[in-house]
């Protein structure tokens, strides 16, 4: 749609970002006591919490793998997460997103150490505003690391897209709704492996290359925030968690794992 101007002549977008700017991102590791690993991410107006359980015995025996753990992902969006109430339960979209995230995470985990087990990843979208699959997989990778599951490297994810014929990074909700194309990328910077790649809309080969390079560059930047969130959690003494030196609650999100 070229009739609605999403980017002005100076390259400013509606939320005043430049074409290559990310929305603000905050990541926190270890937010749930009852999960083996967990993470919370705020990315623009997205708010997502992830709990990881396992590796634990795979109860459905026919799904067990004798040589490795399998990764099972449940991505779900709360009914109140979007403007127009979403029907509860998993529809086709949730199944698709769960599957592609599971495939991306599976590539990052050293799963042959845990045969016949399952690593269960629950991604709960509390507020959705475009790019939830990228934010979800980014937080899930932090939660898996927080669970102490060995990985070859964390997956970071970000999309690039096209609005008014111009390639830009990290589409927000309005841009996603009326933009021309979207390209979510999941990347493991450590191995330089692309583990998630989807495309919605149309790019020329040149635009595709530009969008891919932009999204991959953002993944490298986001990986630093993932690491900072883990460093922040694991550099704290257990009794320090959630309190400052005076024993008062402190704003955990104000330091590590923040891009503003
Ligand atoms: O969230 P993501 O961009 O990965 O997936 P999408 O299917 O492209 O959805 C884009 C956005 O549409 C979501 O992030 C939600 O904000 C919105 N959406 C919605 O309002 N209602 C739905 N049932 C599904 C998505």
Short mmCIF file of C-alpha atoms and ligand atoms in Angstrom, two decimals:
data_model
loop_
_atom_site.label_atom_id
_atom_site.label_comp_id
_atom_site.label_asym_id
_atom_site.label_seq_id
_atom_site.Cartn_x
_atom_site.Cartn_y
_atom_site.Cartn_z
CA UNK A 1 0.00 0.00 0.00
CA UNK A 2 1.66 3.17 -1.17
CA UNK A 3 -1.20 5.57 -0.41
CA UNK A 4 -0.55 5.73 3.36
CA UNK A 5 2.75 7.46 4.09
CA UNK A 6 4.59 5.41 6.73
CA UNK A 7 7.96 7.06 6.22
CA UNK A 8 8.55 10.73 5.44
CA UNK A 9 10.99 12.33 3.00
CA UNK A 10 13.63 12.60 5.73
CA UNK A 11 13.36 8.84 6.41
CA UNK A 12 11.45 9.28 9.69
CA UNK A 13 8.86 6.65 10.52
CA UNK A 14 5.55 7.28 12.34
CA UNK A 15 7.17 6.44 15.72
CA UNK A 16 10.11 8.71 14.78
CA UNK A 17 12.55 5.84 14.20
CA UNK A 18 14.95 5.91 11.28
CA UNK A 19 14.80 3.11 8.66
CA UNK A 20 17.46 1.02 10.40
CA UNK A 21 16.37 1.54 14.01
CA UNK A 22 15.02 -1.15 16.33
CA UNK A 23 12.19 -0.53 18.75
CA UNK A 24 13.35 -0.40 22.42
CA UNK A 25 14.12 -3.88 23.78
CA UNK A 26 14.43 -5.06 27.40
CA UNK A 27 15.21 -8.64 28.39
CA UNK A 28 15.21 -10.15 31.85
CA UNK A 29 16.34 -13.71 32.67
CA UNK A 30 15.02 -15.97 35.45
CA UNK A 31 11.64 -14.41 36.15
CA UNK A 32 9.70 -17.57 37.10
CA UNK A 33 10.45 -19.63 40.22
CA UNK A 34 8.61 -22.75 39.08
CA UNK A 35 10.26 -23.12 35.68
CA UNK A 36 13.72 -24.60 35.04
CA UNK A 37 14.53 -21.51 32.98
CA UNK A 38 12.61 -18.38 32.10
CA UNK A 39 12.80 -14.96 30.51
CA UNK A 40 10.69 -11.88 29.97
CA UNK A 41 11.00 -9.58 26.99
CA UNK A 42 9.55 -6.19 26.17
CA UNK A 43 10.11 -5.24 22.56
CA UNK A 44 8.31 -2.08 21.52
CA UNK A 45 4.78 -2.73 22.73
CA UNK A 46 5.22 -6.52 22.81
CA UNK A 47 5.31 -8.16 26.24
CA UNK A 48 6.18 -11.85 26.31
CA UNK A 49 7.07 -14.31 29.05
CA UNK A 50 8.76 -17.67 28.45
CA UNK A 51 9.03 -20.69 30.75
CA UNK A 52 11.25 -23.70 29.95
CA UNK A 53 10.83 -27.12 31.56
CA UNK A 54 13.26 -29.98 31.10
CA UNK A 55 15.00 -31.84 29.77
CA UNK A 56 12.38 -34.18 31.29
CA UNK A 57 11.06 -37.61 30.46
CA UNK A 58 9.06 -37.61 27.25
CA UNK A 59 5.77 -39.14 28.27
CA UNK A 60 4.41 -39.74 24.77
CA UNK A 61 6.70 -42.67 24.03
CA UNK A 62 6.07 -42.62 20.28
CA UNK A 63 7.53 -39.09 20.13
CA UNK A 64 10.72 -40.04 22.04
CA UNK A 65 13.97 -39.95 20.13
CA UNK A 66 16.52 -42.57 21.23
CA UNK A 67 19.43 -40.33 20.21
CA UNK A 68 18.39 -36.86 21.42
CA UNK A 69 16.00 -34.58 23.27
CA UNK A 70 13.14 -33.08 21.32
CA UNK A 71 12.09 -29.46 21.66
CA UNK A 72 8.36 -28.84 22.03
CA UNK A 73 7.17 -25.25 21.77
CA UNK A 74 3.81 -23.85 22.70
CA UNK A 75 3.40 -20.26 21.45
CA UNK A 76 0.17 -18.71 22.60
CA UNK A 77 -1.33 -15.26 22.54
CA UNK A 78 -3.56 -14.20 25.40
CA UNK A 79 -7.08 -13.13 24.44
CA UNK A 80 -6.36 -9.68 25.86
CA UNK A 81 -3.03 -9.31 24.04
CA UNK A 82 -4.50 -7.61 20.97
CA UNK A 83 -6.99 -4.79 20.34
CA UNK A 84 -9.69 -7.10 19.06
CA UNK A 85 -10.13 -9.95 21.58
CA UNK A 86 -8.44 -13.08 20.23
CA UNK A 87 -10.30 -16.38 20.38
CA UNK A 88 -8.68 -18.47 23.14
CA UNK A 89 -6.73 -21.59 22.19
CA UNK A 90 -4.29 -22.51 19.48
CA UNK A 91 -5.30 -21.77 15.92
CA UNK A 92 -3.35 -22.37 12.71
CA UNK A 93 -1.19 -19.30 13.26
CA UNK A 94 -0.10 -20.42 16.74
CA UNK A 95 0.68 -23.93 15.46
CA UNK A 96 2.79 -22.54 12.63
CA UNK A 97 4.71 -20.18 14.92
CA UNK A 98 5.26 -22.93 17.54
CA UNK A 99 6.65 -25.22 14.85
CA UNK A 100 9.06 -22.75 13.28
CA UNK A 101 10.32 -21.63 16.71
CA UNK A 102 10.84 -25.27 17.78
CA UNK A 103 12.87 -25.92 14.62
CA UNK A 104 14.99 -22.80 15.22
CA UNK A 105 15.66 -23.64 18.88
CA UNK A 106 16.40 -27.28 18.12
CA UNK A 107 19.33 -26.18 15.97
CA UNK A 108 20.79 -24.23 18.87
CA UNK A 109 20.64 -26.97 21.53
CA UNK A 110 23.16 -29.77 22.05
CA UNK A 111 20.33 -32.28 22.32
CA UNK A 112 22.22 -35.58 22.03
CA UNK A 113 23.16 -35.36 25.71
CA UNK A 114 19.53 -35.97 26.68
CA UNK A 115 18.09 -38.91 24.71
CA UNK A 116 14.38 -39.78 25.16
CA UNK A 117 13.61 -36.47 26.84
CA UNK A 118 11.63 -33.39 26.00
CA UNK A 119 12.51 -29.74 26.45
CA UNK A 120 9.22 -27.89 26.76
CA UNK A 121 9.12 -24.20 25.93
CA UNK A 122 6.03 -22.14 26.72
CA UNK A 123 5.87 -18.74 25.04
CA UNK A 124 3.05 -16.62 26.42
CA UNK A 125 2.33 -13.39 24.56
CA UNK A 126 0.73 -10.95 27.01
CA UNK A 127 0.71 -7.97 24.65
CA UNK A 128 1.23 -8.27 20.91
CA UNK A 129 2.28 -5.52 18.57
CA UNK A 130 4.00 -7.15 15.55
CA UNK A 131 7.16 -9.23 15.62
CA UNK A 132 6.04 -11.57 18.40
CA UNK A 133 7.66 -14.62 16.79
CA UNK A 134 11.04 -12.83 16.75
CA UNK A 135 10.65 -11.56 20.30
CA UNK A 136 9.39 -15.00 21.39
CA UNK A 137 12.31 -16.96 19.99
CA UNK A 138 14.79 -14.39 21.34
CA UNK A 139 13.36 -14.69 24.87
CA UNK A 140 13.04 -18.50 24.58
CA UNK A 141 16.73 -18.80 23.83
CA UNK A 142 17.57 -16.81 26.97
CA UNK A 143 15.19 -19.02 28.98
CA UNK A 144 16.88 -22.18 27.63
CA UNK A 145 20.28 -20.82 28.61
CA UNK A 146 18.82 -19.89 32.02
CA UNK A 147 17.71 -23.55 32.40
CA UNK A 148 21.37 -24.56 32.01
CA UNK A 149 20.71 -26.55 28.84
CA UNK A 150 23.88 -26.78 26.73
CA UNK A 151 23.70 -24.84 23.49
CA UNK A 152 25.98 -24.22 20.55
CA UNK A 153 24.89 -20.58 20.75
CA UNK A 154 21.75 -18.56 21.45
CA UNK A 155 19.28 -17.70 18.69
CA UNK A 156 18.56 -14.01 18.25
CA UNK A 157 15.77 -12.96 15.95
CA UNK A 158 14.55 -9.83 14.20
CA UNK A 159 12.55 -8.96 11.10
CA UNK A 160 13.16 -6.44 8.37
CA UNK A 161 10.37 -5.33 6.08
CA UNK A 162 9.29 -2.96 3.34
CA UNK A 163 7.10 0.11 3.77
CA UNK A 164 6.26 2.54 0.97
CA UNK A 165 8.73 0.63 -1.18
CA UNK A 166 11.60 1.15 1.25
CA UNK A 167 13.43 -1.55 3.22
CA UNK A 168 13.34 -0.88 6.98
CA UNK A 169 14.16 -2.75 10.18
CA UNK A 170 11.71 -4.16 12.74
CA UNK A 171 8.17 -3.30 11.59
CA UNK A 172 5.75 -2.06 14.22
CA UNK A 173 2.07 -2.98 14.21
CA UNK A 174 0.90 -0.29 11.78
CA UNK A 175 3.80 -0.96 9.42
CA UNK A 176 3.14 -4.70 9.61
CA UNK A 177 -0.57 -4.21 8.87
CA UNK A 178 -0.23 -1.95 5.85
CA UNK A 179 3.39 -2.43 4.79
CA UNK A 180 4.49 -4.31 1.66
CA UNK A 181 6.61 -7.15 3.06
CA UNK A 182 8.11 -8.69 6.19
CA UNK A 183 11.15 -10.96 6.61
CA UNK A 184 11.65 -12.52 10.05
CA UNK A 185 15.18 -13.90 10.52
CA UNK A 186 16.51 -16.12 13.34
CA UNK A 187 20.28 -16.27 13.57
CA UNK A 188 22.94 -17.89 15.75
CA UNK A 189 25.79 -15.35 15.68
CA UNK A 190 28.26 -17.83 17.16
CA UNK A 191 27.95 -20.29 14.25
CA UNK A 192 26.67 -17.74 11.71
CA UNK A 193 23.74 -20.07 11.07
CA UNK A 194 20.32 -18.91 9.90
CA UNK A 195 17.74 -21.02 11.74
CA UNK A 196 14.54 -19.14 10.93
CA UNK A 197 13.63 -17.42 7.69
CA UNK A 198 10.15 -16.54 6.55
CA UNK A 199 8.83 -14.07 4.04
CA UNK A 200 5.48 -12.37 3.79
CA UNK A 201 4.86 -10.09 0.78
CA UNK A 202 7.17 -9.33 -2.10
CA UNK A 203 10.81 -8.20 -2.26
CA UNK A 204 12.96 -7.82 -5.35
CA UNK A 205 16.21 -9.87 -5.08
CA UNK A 206 18.09 -6.63 -4.21
CA UNK A 207 15.54 -5.67 -1.55
CA UNK A 208 15.66 -9.18 -0.13
CA UNK A 209 19.46 -9.00 0.23
CA UNK A 210 19.22 -5.60 1.89
CA UNK A 211 16.47 -6.72 4.29
CA UNK A 212 18.31 -9.92 5.17
CA UNK A 213 21.59 -8.12 5.93
CA UNK A 214 19.72 -5.54 8.03
CA UNK A 215 17.86 -8.19 10.05
CA UNK A 216 20.99 -10.30 10.55
CA UNK A 217 22.91 -7.24 11.78
CA UNK A 218 20.13 -6.54 14.28
CA UNK A 219 20.30 -10.16 15.50
CA UNK A 220 23.97 -9.63 16.36
CA UNK A 221 23.04 -6.49 18.31
CA UNK A 222 20.16 -8.31 20.09
CA UNK A 223 22.47 -11.17 21.07
CA UNK A 224 24.40 -8.72 23.24
CA UNK A 225 21.17 -7.88 25.11
CA UNK A 226 20.49 -11.59 25.62
CA UNK A 227 23.96 -12.07 27.08
CA UNK A 228 23.64 -9.00 29.30
CA UNK A 229 20.35 -10.33 30.72
CA UNK A 230 22.04 -13.63 31.65
CA UNK A 231 25.16 -11.95 33.02
CA UNK A 232 22.95 -9.72 35.12
CA UNK A 233 21.07 -12.64 36.62
CA UNK A 234 24.09 -14.84 37.24
CA UNK A 235 26.30 -12.11 38.63
CA UNK A 236 23.77 -11.55 41.43
CA UNK A 237 23.96 -13.49 44.70
CA UNK A 238 20.69 -15.49 45.11
CA UNK A 239 19.59 -13.37 48.07
CA UNK A 240 20.21 -10.25 46.00
CA UNK A 241 17.58 -11.21 43.44
CA UNK A 242 14.84 -8.59 43.34
CA UNK A 243 16.21 -6.45 46.12
CA UNK A 244 18.82 -3.76 46.42
CA UNK A 245 21.37 -3.34 49.23
CA UNK A 246 18.64 -1.96 51.47
CA UNK A 247 16.40 -4.94 50.84
CA UNK A 248 14.01 -2.86 48.74
CA UNK A 249 12.69 -3.89 45.35
CA UNK A 250 14.77 -2.51 42.56
CA UNK A 251 14.03 -2.00 38.91
CA UNK A 252 15.69 -5.08 37.45
CA UNK A 253 14.95 -3.97 33.91
CA UNK A 254 16.77 -0.69 34.31
CA UNK A 255 20.26 -2.11 33.76
CA UNK A 256 21.42 -5.16 31.73
CA UNK A 257 19.66 -6.36 28.60
CA UNK A 258 18.20 -3.02 27.58
CA UNK A 259 18.23 -1.25 24.22
CA UNK A 260 16.58 2.16 24.19
O1 LIG B 1 3.60 -11.25 15.71
P1 LIG B 1 4.22 -11.65 14.40
O2 LIG B 1 4.60 -10.44 13.57
O3 LIG B 1 5.33 -12.63 14.54
O4 LIG B 1 3.10 -12.46 13.59
P2 LIG B 1 1.96 -11.96 12.58
O5 LIG B 1 1.08 -13.16 12.34
O6 LIG B 1 2.57 -11.30 11.41
O7 LIG B 1 1.11 -10.93 13.41
C1 LIG B 1 1.44 -9.57 13.43
C2 LIG B 1 0.65 -8.88 14.52
O8 LIG B 1 -0.73 -8.92 14.23
C3 LIG B 1 0.76 -9.54 15.89
O9 LIG B 1 1.98 -9.26 16.54
C4 LIG B 1 -0.44 -8.93 16.57
O10 LIG B 1 -0.13 -7.62 17.02
C5 LIG B 1 -1.45 -8.84 15.43
N1 LIG B 1 -2.44 -9.93 15.52
C6 LIG B 1 -3.73 -9.60 15.97
O11 LIG B 1 -4.00 -8.45 16.27
N2 LIG B 1 -4.66 -10.60 16.13
C7 LIG B 1 -4.36 -11.89 15.83
N3 LIG B 1 -5.28 -12.84 15.97
C8 LIG B 1 -3.07 -12.22 15.35
C9 LIG B 1 -2.14 -11.20 15.21
#
